[in-house]
Coordinates of C-alpha atoms in Angstrom, one line a residue:
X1142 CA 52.9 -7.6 28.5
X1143 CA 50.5 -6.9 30.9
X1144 CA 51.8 -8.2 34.1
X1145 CA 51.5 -5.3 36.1
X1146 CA 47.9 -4.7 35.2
X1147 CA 45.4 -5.7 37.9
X1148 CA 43.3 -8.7 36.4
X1149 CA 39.9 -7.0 35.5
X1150 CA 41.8 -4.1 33.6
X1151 CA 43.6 -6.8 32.5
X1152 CA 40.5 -8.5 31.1
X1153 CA 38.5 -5.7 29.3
X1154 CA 42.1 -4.5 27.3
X1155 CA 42.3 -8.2 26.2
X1156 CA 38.6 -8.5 24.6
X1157 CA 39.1 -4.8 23.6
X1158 CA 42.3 -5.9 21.6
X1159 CA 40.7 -8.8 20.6
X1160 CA 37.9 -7.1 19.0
X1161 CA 39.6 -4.0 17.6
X1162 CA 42.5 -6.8 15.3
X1163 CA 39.7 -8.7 14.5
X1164 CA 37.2 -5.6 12.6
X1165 CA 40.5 -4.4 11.5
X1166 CA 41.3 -6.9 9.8
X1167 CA 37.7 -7.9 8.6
X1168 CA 37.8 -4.1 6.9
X1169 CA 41.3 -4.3 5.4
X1170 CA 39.8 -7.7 3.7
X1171 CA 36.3 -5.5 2.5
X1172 CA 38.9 -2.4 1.2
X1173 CA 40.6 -5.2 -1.0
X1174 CA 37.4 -6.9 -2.0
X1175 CA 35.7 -3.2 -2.9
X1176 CA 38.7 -1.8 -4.7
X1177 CA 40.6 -4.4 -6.3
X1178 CA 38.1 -7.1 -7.1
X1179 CA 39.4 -9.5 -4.6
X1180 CA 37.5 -12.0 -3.2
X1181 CA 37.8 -13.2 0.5
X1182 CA 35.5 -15.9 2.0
X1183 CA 34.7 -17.7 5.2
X1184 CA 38.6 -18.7 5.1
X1185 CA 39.7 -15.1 5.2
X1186 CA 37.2 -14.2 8.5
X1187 CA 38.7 -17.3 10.2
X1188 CA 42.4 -16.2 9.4
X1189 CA 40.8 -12.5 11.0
X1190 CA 39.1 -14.2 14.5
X1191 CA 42.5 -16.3 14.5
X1192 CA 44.5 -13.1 14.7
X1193 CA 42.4 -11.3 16.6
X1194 CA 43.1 -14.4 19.0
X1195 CA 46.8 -14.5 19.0
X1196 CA 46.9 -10.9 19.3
X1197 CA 45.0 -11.1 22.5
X1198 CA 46.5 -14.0 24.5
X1199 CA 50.0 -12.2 23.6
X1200 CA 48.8 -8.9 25.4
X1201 CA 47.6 -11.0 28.1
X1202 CA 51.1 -12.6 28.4
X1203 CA 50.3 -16.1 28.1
X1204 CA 53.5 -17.9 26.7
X1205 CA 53.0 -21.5 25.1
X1206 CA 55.3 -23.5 22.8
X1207 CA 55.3 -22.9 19.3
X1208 CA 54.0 -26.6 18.7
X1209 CA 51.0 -25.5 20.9
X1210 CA 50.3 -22.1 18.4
X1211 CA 50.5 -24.3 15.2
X1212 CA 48.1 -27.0 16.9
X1213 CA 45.5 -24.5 18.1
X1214 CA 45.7 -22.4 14.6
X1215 CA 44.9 -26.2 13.0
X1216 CA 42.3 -26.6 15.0
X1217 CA 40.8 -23.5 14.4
X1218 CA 41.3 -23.5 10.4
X1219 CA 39.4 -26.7 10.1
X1220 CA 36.5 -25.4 11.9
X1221 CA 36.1 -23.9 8.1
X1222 CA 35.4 -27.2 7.3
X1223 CA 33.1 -28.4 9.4
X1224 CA 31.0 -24.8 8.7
X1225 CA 31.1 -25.8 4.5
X1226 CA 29.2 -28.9 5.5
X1227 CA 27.2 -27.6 8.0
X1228 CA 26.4 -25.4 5.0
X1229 CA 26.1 -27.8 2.7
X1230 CA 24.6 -31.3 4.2
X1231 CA 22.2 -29.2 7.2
X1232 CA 21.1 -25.7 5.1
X1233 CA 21.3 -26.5 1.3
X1234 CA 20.3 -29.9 1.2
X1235 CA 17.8 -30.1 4.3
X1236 CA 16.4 -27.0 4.6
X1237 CA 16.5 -25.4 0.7
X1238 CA 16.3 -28.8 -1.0
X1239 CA 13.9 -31.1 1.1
X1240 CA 12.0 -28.9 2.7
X1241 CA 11.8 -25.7 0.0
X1242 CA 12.7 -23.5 2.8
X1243 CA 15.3 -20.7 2.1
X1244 CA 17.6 -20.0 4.5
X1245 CA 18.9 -16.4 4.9
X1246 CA 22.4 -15.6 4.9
X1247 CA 22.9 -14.0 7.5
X1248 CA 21.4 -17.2 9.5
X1249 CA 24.1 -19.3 7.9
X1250 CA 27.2 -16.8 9.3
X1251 CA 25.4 -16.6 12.7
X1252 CA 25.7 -20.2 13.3
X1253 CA 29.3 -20.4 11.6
X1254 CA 30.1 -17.8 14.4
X1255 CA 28.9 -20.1 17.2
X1256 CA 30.7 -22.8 16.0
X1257 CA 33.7 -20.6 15.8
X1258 CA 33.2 -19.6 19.3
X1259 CA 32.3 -23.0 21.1
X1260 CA 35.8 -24.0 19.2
X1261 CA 38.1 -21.2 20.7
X1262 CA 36.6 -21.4 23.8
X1263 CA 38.1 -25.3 23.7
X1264 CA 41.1 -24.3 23.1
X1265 CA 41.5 -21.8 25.0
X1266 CA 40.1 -24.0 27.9
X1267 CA 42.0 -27.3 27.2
X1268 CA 44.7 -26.0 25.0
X1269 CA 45.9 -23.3 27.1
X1270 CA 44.9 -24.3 30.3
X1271 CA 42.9 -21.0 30.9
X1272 CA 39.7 -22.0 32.5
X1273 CA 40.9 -19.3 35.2
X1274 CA 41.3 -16.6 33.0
X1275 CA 38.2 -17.5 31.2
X1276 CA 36.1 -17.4 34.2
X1277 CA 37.5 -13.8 35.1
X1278 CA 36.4 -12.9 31.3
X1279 CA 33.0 -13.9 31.1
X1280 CA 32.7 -12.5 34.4
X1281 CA 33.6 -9.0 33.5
X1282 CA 32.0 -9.2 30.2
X1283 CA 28.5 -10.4 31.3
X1284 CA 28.3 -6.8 32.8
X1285 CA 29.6 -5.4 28.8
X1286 CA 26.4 -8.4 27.4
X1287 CA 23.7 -6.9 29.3
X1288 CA 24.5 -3.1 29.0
X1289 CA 24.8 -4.2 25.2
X1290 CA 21.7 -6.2 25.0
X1291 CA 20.0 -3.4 26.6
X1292 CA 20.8 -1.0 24.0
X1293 CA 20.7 -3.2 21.2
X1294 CA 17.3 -4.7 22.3
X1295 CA 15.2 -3.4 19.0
X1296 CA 18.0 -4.2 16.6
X1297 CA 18.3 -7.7 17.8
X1298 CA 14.2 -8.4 17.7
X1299 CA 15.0 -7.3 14.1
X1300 CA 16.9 -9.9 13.3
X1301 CA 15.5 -12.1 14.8
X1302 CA 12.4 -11.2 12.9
X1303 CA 14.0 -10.8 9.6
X1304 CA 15.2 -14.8 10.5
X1305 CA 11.3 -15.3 10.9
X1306 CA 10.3 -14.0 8.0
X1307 CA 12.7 -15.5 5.8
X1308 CA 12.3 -18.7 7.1
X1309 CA 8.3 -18.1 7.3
X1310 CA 8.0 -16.2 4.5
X1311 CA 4.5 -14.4 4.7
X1312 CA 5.2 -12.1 2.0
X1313 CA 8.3 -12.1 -0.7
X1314 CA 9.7 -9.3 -2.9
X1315 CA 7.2 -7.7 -5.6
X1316 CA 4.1 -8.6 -3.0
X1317 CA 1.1 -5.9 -1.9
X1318 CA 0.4 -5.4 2.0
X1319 CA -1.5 -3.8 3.8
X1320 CA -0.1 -2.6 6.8
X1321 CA -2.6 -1.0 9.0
X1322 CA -3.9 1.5 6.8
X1323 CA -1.0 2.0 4.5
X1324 CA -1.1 -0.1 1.1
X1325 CA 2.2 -0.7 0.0
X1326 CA 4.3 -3.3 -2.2
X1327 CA 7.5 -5.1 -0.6
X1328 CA 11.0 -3.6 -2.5
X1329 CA 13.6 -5.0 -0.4
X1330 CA 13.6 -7.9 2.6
X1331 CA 17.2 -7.5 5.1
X1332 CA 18.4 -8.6 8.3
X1333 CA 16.6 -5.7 10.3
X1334 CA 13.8 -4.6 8.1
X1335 CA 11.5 -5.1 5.6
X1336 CA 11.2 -2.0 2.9
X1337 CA 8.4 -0.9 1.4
X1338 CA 6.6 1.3 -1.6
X1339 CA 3.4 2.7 -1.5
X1340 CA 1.2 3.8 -4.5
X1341 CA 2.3 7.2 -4.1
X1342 CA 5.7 6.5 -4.4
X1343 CA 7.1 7.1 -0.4
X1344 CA 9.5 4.2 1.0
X1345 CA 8.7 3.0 4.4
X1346 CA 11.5 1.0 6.4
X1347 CA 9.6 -0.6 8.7
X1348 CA 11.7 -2.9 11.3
X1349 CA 11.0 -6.7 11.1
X1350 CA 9.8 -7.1 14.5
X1351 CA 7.4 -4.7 14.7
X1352 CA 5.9 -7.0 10.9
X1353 CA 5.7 -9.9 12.7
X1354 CA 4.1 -8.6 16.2
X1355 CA 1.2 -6.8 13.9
X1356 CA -1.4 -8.0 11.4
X1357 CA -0.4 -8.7 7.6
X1358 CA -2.7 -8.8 4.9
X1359 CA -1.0 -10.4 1.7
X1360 CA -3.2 -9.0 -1.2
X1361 CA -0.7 -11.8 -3.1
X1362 CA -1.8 -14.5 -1.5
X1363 CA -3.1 -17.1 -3.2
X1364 CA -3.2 -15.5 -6.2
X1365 CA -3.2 -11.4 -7.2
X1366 CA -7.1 -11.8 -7.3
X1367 CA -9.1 -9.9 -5.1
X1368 CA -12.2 -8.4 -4.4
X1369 CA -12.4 -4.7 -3.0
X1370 CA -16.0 -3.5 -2.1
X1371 CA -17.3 0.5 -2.4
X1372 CA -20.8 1.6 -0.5
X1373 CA -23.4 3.7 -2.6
X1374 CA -26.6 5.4 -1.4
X1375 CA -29.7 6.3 -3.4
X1376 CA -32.8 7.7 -2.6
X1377 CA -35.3 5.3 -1.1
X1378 CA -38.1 6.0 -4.5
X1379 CA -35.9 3.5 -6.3
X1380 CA -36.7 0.2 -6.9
X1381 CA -33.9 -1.8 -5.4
X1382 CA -33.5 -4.6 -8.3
X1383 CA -33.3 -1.1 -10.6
X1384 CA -30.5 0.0 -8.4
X1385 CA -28.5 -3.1 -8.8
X1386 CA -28.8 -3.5 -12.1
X1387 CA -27.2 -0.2 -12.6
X1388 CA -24.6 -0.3 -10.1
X1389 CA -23.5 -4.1 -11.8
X1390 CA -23.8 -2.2 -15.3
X1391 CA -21.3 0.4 -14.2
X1392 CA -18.5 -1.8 -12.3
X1393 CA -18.8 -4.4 -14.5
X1394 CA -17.5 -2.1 -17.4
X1395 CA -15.0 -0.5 -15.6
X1396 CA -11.5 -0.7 -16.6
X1397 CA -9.4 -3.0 -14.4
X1398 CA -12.7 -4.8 -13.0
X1399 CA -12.0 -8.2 -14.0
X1400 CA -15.0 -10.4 -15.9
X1401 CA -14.7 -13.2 -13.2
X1402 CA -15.4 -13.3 -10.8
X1403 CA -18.4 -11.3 -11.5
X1404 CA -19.4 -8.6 -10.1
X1405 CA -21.4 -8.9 -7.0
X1406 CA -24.2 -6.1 -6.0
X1407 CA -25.9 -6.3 -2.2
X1408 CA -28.3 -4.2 -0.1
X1409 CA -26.9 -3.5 3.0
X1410 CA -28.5 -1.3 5.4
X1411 CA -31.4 2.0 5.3
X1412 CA -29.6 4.3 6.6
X1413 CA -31.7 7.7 7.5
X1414 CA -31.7 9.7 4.4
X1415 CA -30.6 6.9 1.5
X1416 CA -30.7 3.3 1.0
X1417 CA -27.0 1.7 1.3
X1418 CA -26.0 -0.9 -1.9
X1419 CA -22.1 -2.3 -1.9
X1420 CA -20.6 -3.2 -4.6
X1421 CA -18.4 -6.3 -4.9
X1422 CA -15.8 -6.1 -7.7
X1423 CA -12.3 -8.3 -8.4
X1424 CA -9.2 -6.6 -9.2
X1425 CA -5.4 -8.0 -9.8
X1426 CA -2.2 -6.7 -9.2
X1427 CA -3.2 -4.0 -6.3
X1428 CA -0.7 -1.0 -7.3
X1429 CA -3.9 0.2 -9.8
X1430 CA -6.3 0.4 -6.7
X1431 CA -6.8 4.5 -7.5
X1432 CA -7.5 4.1 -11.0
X1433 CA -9.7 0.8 -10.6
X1434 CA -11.7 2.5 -7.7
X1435 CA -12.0 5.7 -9.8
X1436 CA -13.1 3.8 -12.7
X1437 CA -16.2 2.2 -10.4
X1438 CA -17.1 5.1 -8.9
X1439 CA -17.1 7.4 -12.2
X1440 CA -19.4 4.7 -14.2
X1441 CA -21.8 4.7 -11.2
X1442 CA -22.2 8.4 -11.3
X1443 CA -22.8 8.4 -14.9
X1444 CA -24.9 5.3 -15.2
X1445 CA -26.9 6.7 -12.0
X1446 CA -27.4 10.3 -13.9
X1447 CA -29.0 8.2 -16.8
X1448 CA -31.2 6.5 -15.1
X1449 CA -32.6 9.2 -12.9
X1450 CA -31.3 7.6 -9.9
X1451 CA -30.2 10.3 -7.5
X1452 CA -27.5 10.1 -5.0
X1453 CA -29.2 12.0 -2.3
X1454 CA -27.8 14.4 -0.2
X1455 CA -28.4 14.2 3.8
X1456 CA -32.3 15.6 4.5
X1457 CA -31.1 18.2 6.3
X1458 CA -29.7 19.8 3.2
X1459 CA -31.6 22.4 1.0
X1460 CA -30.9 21.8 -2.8
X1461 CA -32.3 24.8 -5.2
X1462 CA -31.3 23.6 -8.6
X1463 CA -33.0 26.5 -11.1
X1464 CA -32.7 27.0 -14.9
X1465 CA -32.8 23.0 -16.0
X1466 CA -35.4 23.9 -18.5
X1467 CA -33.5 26.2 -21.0
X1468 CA -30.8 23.3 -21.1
X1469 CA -33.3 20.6 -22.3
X1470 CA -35.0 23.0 -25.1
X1471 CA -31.6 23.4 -26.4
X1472 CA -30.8 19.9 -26.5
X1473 CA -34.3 19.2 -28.1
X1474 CA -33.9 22.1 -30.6
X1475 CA -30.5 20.5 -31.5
X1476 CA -31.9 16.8 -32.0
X1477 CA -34.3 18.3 -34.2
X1478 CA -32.1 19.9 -36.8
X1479 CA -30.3 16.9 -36.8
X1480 CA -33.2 14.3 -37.4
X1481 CA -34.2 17.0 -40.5
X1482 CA -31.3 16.2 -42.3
X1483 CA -31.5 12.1 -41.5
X1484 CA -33.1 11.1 -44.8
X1485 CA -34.4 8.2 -42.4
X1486 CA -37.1 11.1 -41.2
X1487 CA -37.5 12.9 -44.1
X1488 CA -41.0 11.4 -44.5
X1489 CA -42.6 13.0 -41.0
X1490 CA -43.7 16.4 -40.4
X1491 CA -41.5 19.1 -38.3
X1492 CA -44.9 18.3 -35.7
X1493 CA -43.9 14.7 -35.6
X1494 CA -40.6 15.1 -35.5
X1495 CA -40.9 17.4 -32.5
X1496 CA -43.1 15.0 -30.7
X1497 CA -40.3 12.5 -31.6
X1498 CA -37.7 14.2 -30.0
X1499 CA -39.7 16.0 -26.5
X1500 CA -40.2 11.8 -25.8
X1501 CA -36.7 11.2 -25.9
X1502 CA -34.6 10.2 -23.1
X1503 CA -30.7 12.7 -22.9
X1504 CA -28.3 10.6 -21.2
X1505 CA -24.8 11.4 -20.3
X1506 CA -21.9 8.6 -20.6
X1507 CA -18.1 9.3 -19.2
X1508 CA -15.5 8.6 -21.0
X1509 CA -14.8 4.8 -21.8
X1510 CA -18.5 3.3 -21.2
X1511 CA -19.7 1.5 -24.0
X1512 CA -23.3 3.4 -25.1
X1513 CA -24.0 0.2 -27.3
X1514 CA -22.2 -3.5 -27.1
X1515 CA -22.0 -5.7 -30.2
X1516 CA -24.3 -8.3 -29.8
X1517 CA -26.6 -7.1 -27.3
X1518 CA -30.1 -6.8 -27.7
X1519 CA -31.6 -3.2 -28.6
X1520 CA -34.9 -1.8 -30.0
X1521 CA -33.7 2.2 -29.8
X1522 CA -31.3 4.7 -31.6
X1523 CA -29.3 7.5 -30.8
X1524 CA -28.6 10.9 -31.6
X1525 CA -24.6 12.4 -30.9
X1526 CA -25.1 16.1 -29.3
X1527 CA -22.1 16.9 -28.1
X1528 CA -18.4 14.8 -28.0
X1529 CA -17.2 12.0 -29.8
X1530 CA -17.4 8.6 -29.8
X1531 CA -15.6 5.3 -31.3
X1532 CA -16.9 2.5 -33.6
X1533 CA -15.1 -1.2 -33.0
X1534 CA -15.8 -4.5 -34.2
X1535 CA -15.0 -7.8 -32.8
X1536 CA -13.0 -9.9 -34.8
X1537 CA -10.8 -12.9 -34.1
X1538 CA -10.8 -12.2 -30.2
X1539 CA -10.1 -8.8 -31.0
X1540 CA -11.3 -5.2 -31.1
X1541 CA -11.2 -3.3 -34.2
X1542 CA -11.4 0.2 -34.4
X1543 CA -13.7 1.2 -37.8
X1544 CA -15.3 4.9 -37.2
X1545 CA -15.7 7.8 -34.7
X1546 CA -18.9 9.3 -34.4
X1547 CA -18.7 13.4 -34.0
X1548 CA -21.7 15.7 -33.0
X1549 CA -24.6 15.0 -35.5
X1550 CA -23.9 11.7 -35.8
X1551 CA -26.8 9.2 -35.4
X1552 CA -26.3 5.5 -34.3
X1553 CA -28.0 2.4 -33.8
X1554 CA -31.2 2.7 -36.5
X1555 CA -31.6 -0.4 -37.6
X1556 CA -32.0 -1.8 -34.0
X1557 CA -34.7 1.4 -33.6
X1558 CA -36.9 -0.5 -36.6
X1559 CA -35.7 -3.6 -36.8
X1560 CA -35.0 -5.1 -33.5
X1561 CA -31.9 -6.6 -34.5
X1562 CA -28.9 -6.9 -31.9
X1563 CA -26.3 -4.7 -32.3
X1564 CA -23.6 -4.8 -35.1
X1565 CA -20.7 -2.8 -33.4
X1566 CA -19.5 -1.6 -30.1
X1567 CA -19.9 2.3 -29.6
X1568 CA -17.4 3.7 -26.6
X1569 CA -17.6 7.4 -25.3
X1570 CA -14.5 9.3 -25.9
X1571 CA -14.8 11.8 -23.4
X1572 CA -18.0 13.0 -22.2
X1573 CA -20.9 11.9 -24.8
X1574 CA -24.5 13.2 -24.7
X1575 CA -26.7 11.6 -26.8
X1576 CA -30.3 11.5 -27.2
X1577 CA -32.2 8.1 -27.2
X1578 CA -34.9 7.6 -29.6
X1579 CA -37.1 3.9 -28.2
X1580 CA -39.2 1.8 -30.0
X1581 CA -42.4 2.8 -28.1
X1582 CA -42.1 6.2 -29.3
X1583 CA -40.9 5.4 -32.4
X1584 CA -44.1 2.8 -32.9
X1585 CA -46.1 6.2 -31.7
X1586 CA -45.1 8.4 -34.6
X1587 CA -45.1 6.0 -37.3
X1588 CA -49.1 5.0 -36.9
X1589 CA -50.0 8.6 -37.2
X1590 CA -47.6 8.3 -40.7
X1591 CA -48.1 5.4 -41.9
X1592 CA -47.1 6.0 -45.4
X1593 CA -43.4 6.2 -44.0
X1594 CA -43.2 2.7 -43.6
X1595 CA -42.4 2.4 -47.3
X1596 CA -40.3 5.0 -47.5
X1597 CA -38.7 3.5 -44.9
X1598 CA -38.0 0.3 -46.2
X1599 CA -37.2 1.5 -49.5
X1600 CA -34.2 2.7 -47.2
X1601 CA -33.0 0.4 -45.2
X1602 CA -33.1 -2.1 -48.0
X1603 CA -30.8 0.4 -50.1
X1604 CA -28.5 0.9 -46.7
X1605 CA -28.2 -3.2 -46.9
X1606 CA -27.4 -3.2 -50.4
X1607 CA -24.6 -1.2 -49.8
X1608 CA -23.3 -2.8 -47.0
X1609 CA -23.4 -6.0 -49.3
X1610 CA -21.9 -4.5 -52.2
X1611 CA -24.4 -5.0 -54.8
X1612 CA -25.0 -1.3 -55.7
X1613 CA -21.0 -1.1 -56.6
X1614 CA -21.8 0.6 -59.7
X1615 CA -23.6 3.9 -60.7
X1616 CA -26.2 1.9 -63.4
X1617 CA -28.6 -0.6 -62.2
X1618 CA -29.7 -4.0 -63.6
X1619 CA -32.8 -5.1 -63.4
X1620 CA -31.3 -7.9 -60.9
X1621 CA -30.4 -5.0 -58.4
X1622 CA -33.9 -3.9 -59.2
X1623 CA -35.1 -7.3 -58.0
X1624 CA -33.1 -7.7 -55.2
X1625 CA -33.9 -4.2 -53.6
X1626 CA -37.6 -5.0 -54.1
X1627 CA -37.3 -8.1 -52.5
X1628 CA -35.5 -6.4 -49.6
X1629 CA -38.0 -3.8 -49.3
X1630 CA -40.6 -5.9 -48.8
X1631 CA -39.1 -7.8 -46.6
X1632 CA -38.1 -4.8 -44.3
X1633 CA -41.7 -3.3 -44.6
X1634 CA -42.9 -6.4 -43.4
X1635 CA -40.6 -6.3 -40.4
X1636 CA -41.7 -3.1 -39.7
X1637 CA -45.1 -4.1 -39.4
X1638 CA -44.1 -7.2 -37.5
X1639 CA -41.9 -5.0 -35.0
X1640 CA -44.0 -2.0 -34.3
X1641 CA -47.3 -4.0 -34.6
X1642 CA -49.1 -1.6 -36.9

């Protein structure tokens, strides 16, 4: 057909026919598989290069006996065959089966497509007799491989990353990286690149060369667990054991900060102007990181506010901070009123309940910190200024909610004169002051009133009474009668025990 063509023409209209029949063909088969359902396999992309083939050596003009054709197409088909076991007996059973290694599957129709090739070159050579012609081709389309390497340079690393990877596998679908300074979870793994999703929501497509030529840091690997770290300064008047207390207090209780590993709290450097503490804390699955690390940081402003621990600002900056007294008075004047009508306090004087409430500490808690734990230790009480608070119980592994504790409210009593651990959980809901009443001002007031301490008992045995259920009924028997006597003596006794009067 071509006869008249000088031979290099000749050559590149062959492999361009030769090409162009077989994509043809390969996306008349993908029209029929997308529109009407059917399915073509390996068999139909043979039947396609086979085509493509015939097509070719017939716009070449070489002539053969139609014995020859139906040999060479045999030949060809059955390279099908030996691709299903390559397939089968070399990439599912060695590879996926023995060695838990998945192959990718655009690995497997790689090397199917090698096979194909090495095959057709055969018969071409020895079939045909066209070692000639074949000589001329490659000759002409070296010069069309290295032009087309050149160009497609990045998009072959690609693959030949995205192989890597699969094979490799440093990360898999639903994992966290981080990828230089980006934090960002893997959505998709494909022969070029790798896509990923970052905690804000943007998609990166980032090409799989360029993830296996940099550093990865699986936050998946082992396990989800990790531990992130944030850096705190405070002014160089604090005790550093103080510090660390606090700063384990407040990550330890935010939400997402896993119980274990614990919490881990080290001095790291005195910096010019404040003394540097980081905080060690363990978090899962890495797409909370913002709330976690605003969780930490808001409980260590809080718990640093009530402790008097400042977070100082660098000494070359002037803070004025004016009109702190009227605030305090207010709070004070507030706490009062509220103790006047606590029929706990009734017996002291408006001067000892003054005194009572200028010793007091104000402290601040953010939303979510527990102000008391059940179970913990505590010898003060507390007075609800402002916000609201909830009331749980433990029971059977869980939380119960019972109460919620408004402005006016006062908690934690019968620690304050008792000493007994605490007999709920109280959690901030939103911003909660509260003023705490402790023990060593407590014991200050009572042994200039020491008639209270009857008074006193008389209550708190009344208050247990109730809890127990024995003062169900409006009239009293001289049993009840007995029993609060007996728990009134036992609580003044107590009292005397506790604050040592």
């Amino acid at each position: 057909m071509l006869n008249g063509v000088p031979e290099a023409e000749r050559d590149a209209i062959t492999v361009i026919v030769f090409l162009a029949t077989f994509f043809v063909t390969l996306g008349i088969g993908k029209f029929l598989k997308r529109r009407a359902g059917v399915r073509l396999g390996l068999a139909f992309r043979l039947f396609s290069l086979i085509l493509a083939f015939y097509t070719a050596i017939a716009v070449y003009g070489v002539h053969a006996p139609w014995r020859k054709h139906v040999g060479a197409a045999a030949i060809l088909l059955s390279t099908a065959l030996f691709v299903a076991l390559v397939n089968r007996y070399v990439w599912d059973f060695y590879f996926e089966k023995k060695r838990q290694t998945p192959i990718p599957h655009f690995l497997r129709e790689v090397v199917g497509g090698i096979i194909f090739l090495i095959v057709l070159l055969f018969v071409l050579s020895y079939g045909y007799h066209a070692e000639t012609q074949l000589k001329g081709l490659l000759a002409g389309s070296g010069v069309i491989a290295i032009i087309l390497g050149f160009a497609g340079q990045n998009l072959f690393a690609g693959i030949i990353g995205g192989i890597s990877i699969q094979i490799n596998r440093p990360y898999k679908v639903g994992d966290w990286l981080q990828v230089h300074e980006r934090f960002a979870e893997v959505m998709e793994i494909n022969w070029r690149s790798t896509r990923l999703r970052t905690n804000d929501g943007i998609y990166l497509d980032i090409p799989n060369n360029e993830m296996v030529s940099h550093e990865i840091v699986n936050l998946h690997y082992p396990t989800e667990v990790h531990a992130m770290r944030i850096r705190v300064g405070v002014e160089y008047k604090n005790p550093p054991n103080v510090v660390k207390d606090a700063l384990y207090r407040a990550a330890s209780t935010a939400n997402g900060v896993l119980a274990e590993p614990k919490v881990k709290v080290f001095l790291v450097d005195f910096a010019d102007f404040a003394v540097i503490y980081e905080i060690k804390y363990y978090m899962g699955n890495h797409s909370r990181i913002n709330e976690i690390n605003d969780a930490v940081r808001t409980n260590v402003w809080y718990e640093l506010k009530r402790r008097s621990i400042t977070i100082p600002f660098p000494i070359r900056t002037l803070q004025v901070q004016r009109r702190g007294a009227p605030r305090a008075q207010d709070d004070q004047a507030e706490a009062l009123s509220i103790l006047r009508g606590e029929p706990l306090f009734s017996c002291l004087s408006d001067e000892q309940l003054d005194q009572l409430v200028k010793q007091a500490r104000l402290n601040v808690f953010g939303r979510g910190e527990p102000v008391i734990e059940e179970g913990s230790p505590g010898n003060s009480m507390f007075v609800l200024l402002r916000g609201a608070a909830k009331v749980s119980i433990s029971k059977n592994g869980s939380s119960i909610q019972v109460a919620t504790l408004n402005a006016g409210d006062c908690f934690g009593e019968m620690s304050l004169l008792t000493g007994e651990p605490r007999s709920a959980t109280v959690r901030a809901d939103g911003d909660c002051y509260v003023m705490e009443i402790g023990k060593p001002v407590m014991g200050e007031v009572l042994r200039d009133a020491p008639d209270c301490l009857v008074l006193l008992s008389e209550l708190l045995a009344q208050r247990k009474m109730e809890t127990e259920g024995i003062l169900k009924e409006v009239s009293r028997t001289d049993e009840q009668a007995l029993k609060q006597r007996q728990y009134s003596a036992t609580f003044l006794n107590r009292l005397r025990t506790f604050f040592q009067l």
